[in-house]
Coordinates of C-alpha atoms in Angstrom, one line a residue:
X1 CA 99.0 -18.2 77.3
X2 CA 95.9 -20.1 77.5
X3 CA 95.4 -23.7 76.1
X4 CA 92.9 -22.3 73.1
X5 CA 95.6 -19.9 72.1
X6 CA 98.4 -22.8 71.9
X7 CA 96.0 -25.0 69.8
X8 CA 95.1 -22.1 67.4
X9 CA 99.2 -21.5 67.5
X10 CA 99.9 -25.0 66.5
X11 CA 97.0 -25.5 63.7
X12 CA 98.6 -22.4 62.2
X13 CA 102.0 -23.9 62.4
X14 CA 100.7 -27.0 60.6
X15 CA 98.8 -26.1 57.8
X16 CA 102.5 -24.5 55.8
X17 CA 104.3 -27.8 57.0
X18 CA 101.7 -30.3 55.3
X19 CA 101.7 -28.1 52.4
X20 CA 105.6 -28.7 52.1
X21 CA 105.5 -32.2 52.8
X22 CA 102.4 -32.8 49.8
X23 CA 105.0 -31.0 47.8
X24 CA 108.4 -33.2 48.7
X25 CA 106.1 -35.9 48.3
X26 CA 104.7 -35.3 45.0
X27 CA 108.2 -34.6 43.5
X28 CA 109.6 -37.4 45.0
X29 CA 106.7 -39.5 43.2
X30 CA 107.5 -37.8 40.0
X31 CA 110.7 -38.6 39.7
X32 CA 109.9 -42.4 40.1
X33 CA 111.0 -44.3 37.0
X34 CA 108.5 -46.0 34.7
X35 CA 105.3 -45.2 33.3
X36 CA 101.9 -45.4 36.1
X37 CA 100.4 -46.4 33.0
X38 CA 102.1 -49.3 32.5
X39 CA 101.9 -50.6 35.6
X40 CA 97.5 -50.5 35.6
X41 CA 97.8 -52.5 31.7
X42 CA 97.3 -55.7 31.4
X43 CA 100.2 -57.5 29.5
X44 CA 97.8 -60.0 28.4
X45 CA 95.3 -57.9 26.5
X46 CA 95.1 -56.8 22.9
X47 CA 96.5 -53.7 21.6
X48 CA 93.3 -52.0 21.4
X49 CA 92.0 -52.3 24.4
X50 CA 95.2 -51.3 26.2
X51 CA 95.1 -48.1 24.5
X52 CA 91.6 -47.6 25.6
X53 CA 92.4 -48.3 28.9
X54 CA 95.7 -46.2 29.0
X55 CA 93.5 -43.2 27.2
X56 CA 91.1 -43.6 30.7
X57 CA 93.6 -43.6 32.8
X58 CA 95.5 -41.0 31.4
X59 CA 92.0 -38.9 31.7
X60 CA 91.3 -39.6 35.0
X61 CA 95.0 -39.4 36.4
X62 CA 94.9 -35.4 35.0
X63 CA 91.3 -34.9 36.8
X64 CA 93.2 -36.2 40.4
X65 CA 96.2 -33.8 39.2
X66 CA 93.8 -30.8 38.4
X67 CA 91.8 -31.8 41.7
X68 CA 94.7 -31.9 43.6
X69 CA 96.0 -28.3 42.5
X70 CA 92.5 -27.0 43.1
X71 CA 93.3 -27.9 46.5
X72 CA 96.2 -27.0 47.1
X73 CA 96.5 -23.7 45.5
X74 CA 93.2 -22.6 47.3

Protein backbone atom coordinates (compact mmCIF):
# COMPACT_ATOMS: atom_id res chain seq x y z
CA UNK A 1 0.00 0.00 0.00
CA UNK A 2 1.58 3.15 -0.89
CA UNK A 3 1.59 6.37 1.22
CA UNK A 4 -1.04 8.22 -1.34
CA UNK A 5 -3.31 5.41 -1.00
CA UNK A 6 -3.28 5.53 3.01
CA UNK A 7 -3.97 9.30 2.93
CA UNK A 8 -6.81 9.01 0.37
CA UNK A 9 -7.89 5.95 2.92
CA UNK A 10 -7.85 8.17 5.90
CA UNK A 11 -9.59 11.49 4.31
CA UNK A 12 -12.29 9.00 3.38
CA UNK A 13 -12.53 7.70 6.93
CA UNK A 14 -12.84 11.23 8.14
CA UNK A 15 -15.22 13.03 6.29
CA UNK A 16 -18.46 10.37 7.94
CA UNK A 17 -16.78 10.93 11.45
CA UNK A 18 -16.86 14.89 11.39
CA UNK A 19 -20.22 14.56 10.06
CA UNK A 20 -21.24 12.63 13.28
CA UNK A 21 -19.46 14.70 15.62
CA UNK A 22 -21.25 18.28 13.93
CA UNK A 23 -24.26 16.20 14.66
CA UNK A 24 -23.57 15.07 18.57
CA UNK A 25 -22.55 18.46 18.79
CA UNK A 26 -25.42 20.36 17.56
CA UNK A 27 -27.87 18.20 19.66
CA UNK A 28 -25.93 18.54 22.55
CA UNK A 29 -26.22 22.48 22.01
CA UNK A 30 -29.80 22.16 21.53
CA UNK A 31 -30.64 20.77 24.42
CA UNK A 32 -28.82 23.55 26.46
CA UNK A 33 -31.31 25.31 28.72
CA UNK A 34 -32.30 28.92 28.14
CA UNK A 35 -33.07 31.05 25.41
CA UNK A 36 -29.64 32.22 22.90
CA UNK A 37 -31.83 35.14 22.71
CA UNK A 38 -31.74 36.07 25.95
CA UNK A 39 -28.45 35.81 26.51
CA UNK A 40 -27.41 38.60 23.26
CA UNK A 41 -30.35 41.33 25.02
CA UNK A 42 -29.47 43.79 26.89
CA UNK A 43 -31.37 43.89 30.30
CA UNK A 44 -30.97 47.49 30.32
CA UNK A 45 -32.79 48.51 27.17
CA UNK A 46 -36.45 49.36 26.53
CA UNK A 47 -38.99 46.88 25.44
CA UNK A 48 -38.94 48.00 21.91
CA UNK A 49 -35.73 47.83 21.05
CA UNK A 50 -35.16 44.40 22.61
CA UNK A 51 -37.77 43.01 20.44
CA UNK A 52 -36.03 44.54 17.49
CA UNK A 53 -33.00 43.20 18.37
CA UNK A 54 -34.38 39.68 19.32
CA UNK A 55 -36.48 39.76 15.78
CA UNK A 56 -32.58 40.23 14.06
CA UNK A 57 -31.26 37.78 15.83
CA UNK A 58 -33.83 35.44 15.51
CA UNK A 59 -33.40 36.17 11.49
CA UNK A 60 -29.92 35.79 11.30
CA UNK A 61 -29.60 32.69 13.74
CA UNK A 62 -32.15 30.76 11.02
CA UNK A 63 -29.85 31.98 8.00
CA UNK A 64 -26.56 30.16 10.06
CA UNK A 65 -29.15 27.21 10.64
CA UNK A 66 -30.24 27.04 6.93
CA UNK A 67 -26.49 27.65 5.95
CA UNK A 68 -25.41 25.13 8.05
CA UNK A 69 -27.89 22.36 6.52
CA UNK A 70 -26.88 23.60 3.11
CA UNK A 71 -23.69 22.26 4.07
CA UNK A 72 -24.14 19.54 5.60
CA UNK A 73 -26.71 17.79 3.61
CA UNK A 74 -24.59 18.57 0.33
Amino acid sequence: MSLGTFIMRRLVQAIPLLFIISIISFIIISFAPGDVIAVFEDPAASHASTMLNADKIKKRLALISLFMFVITSG
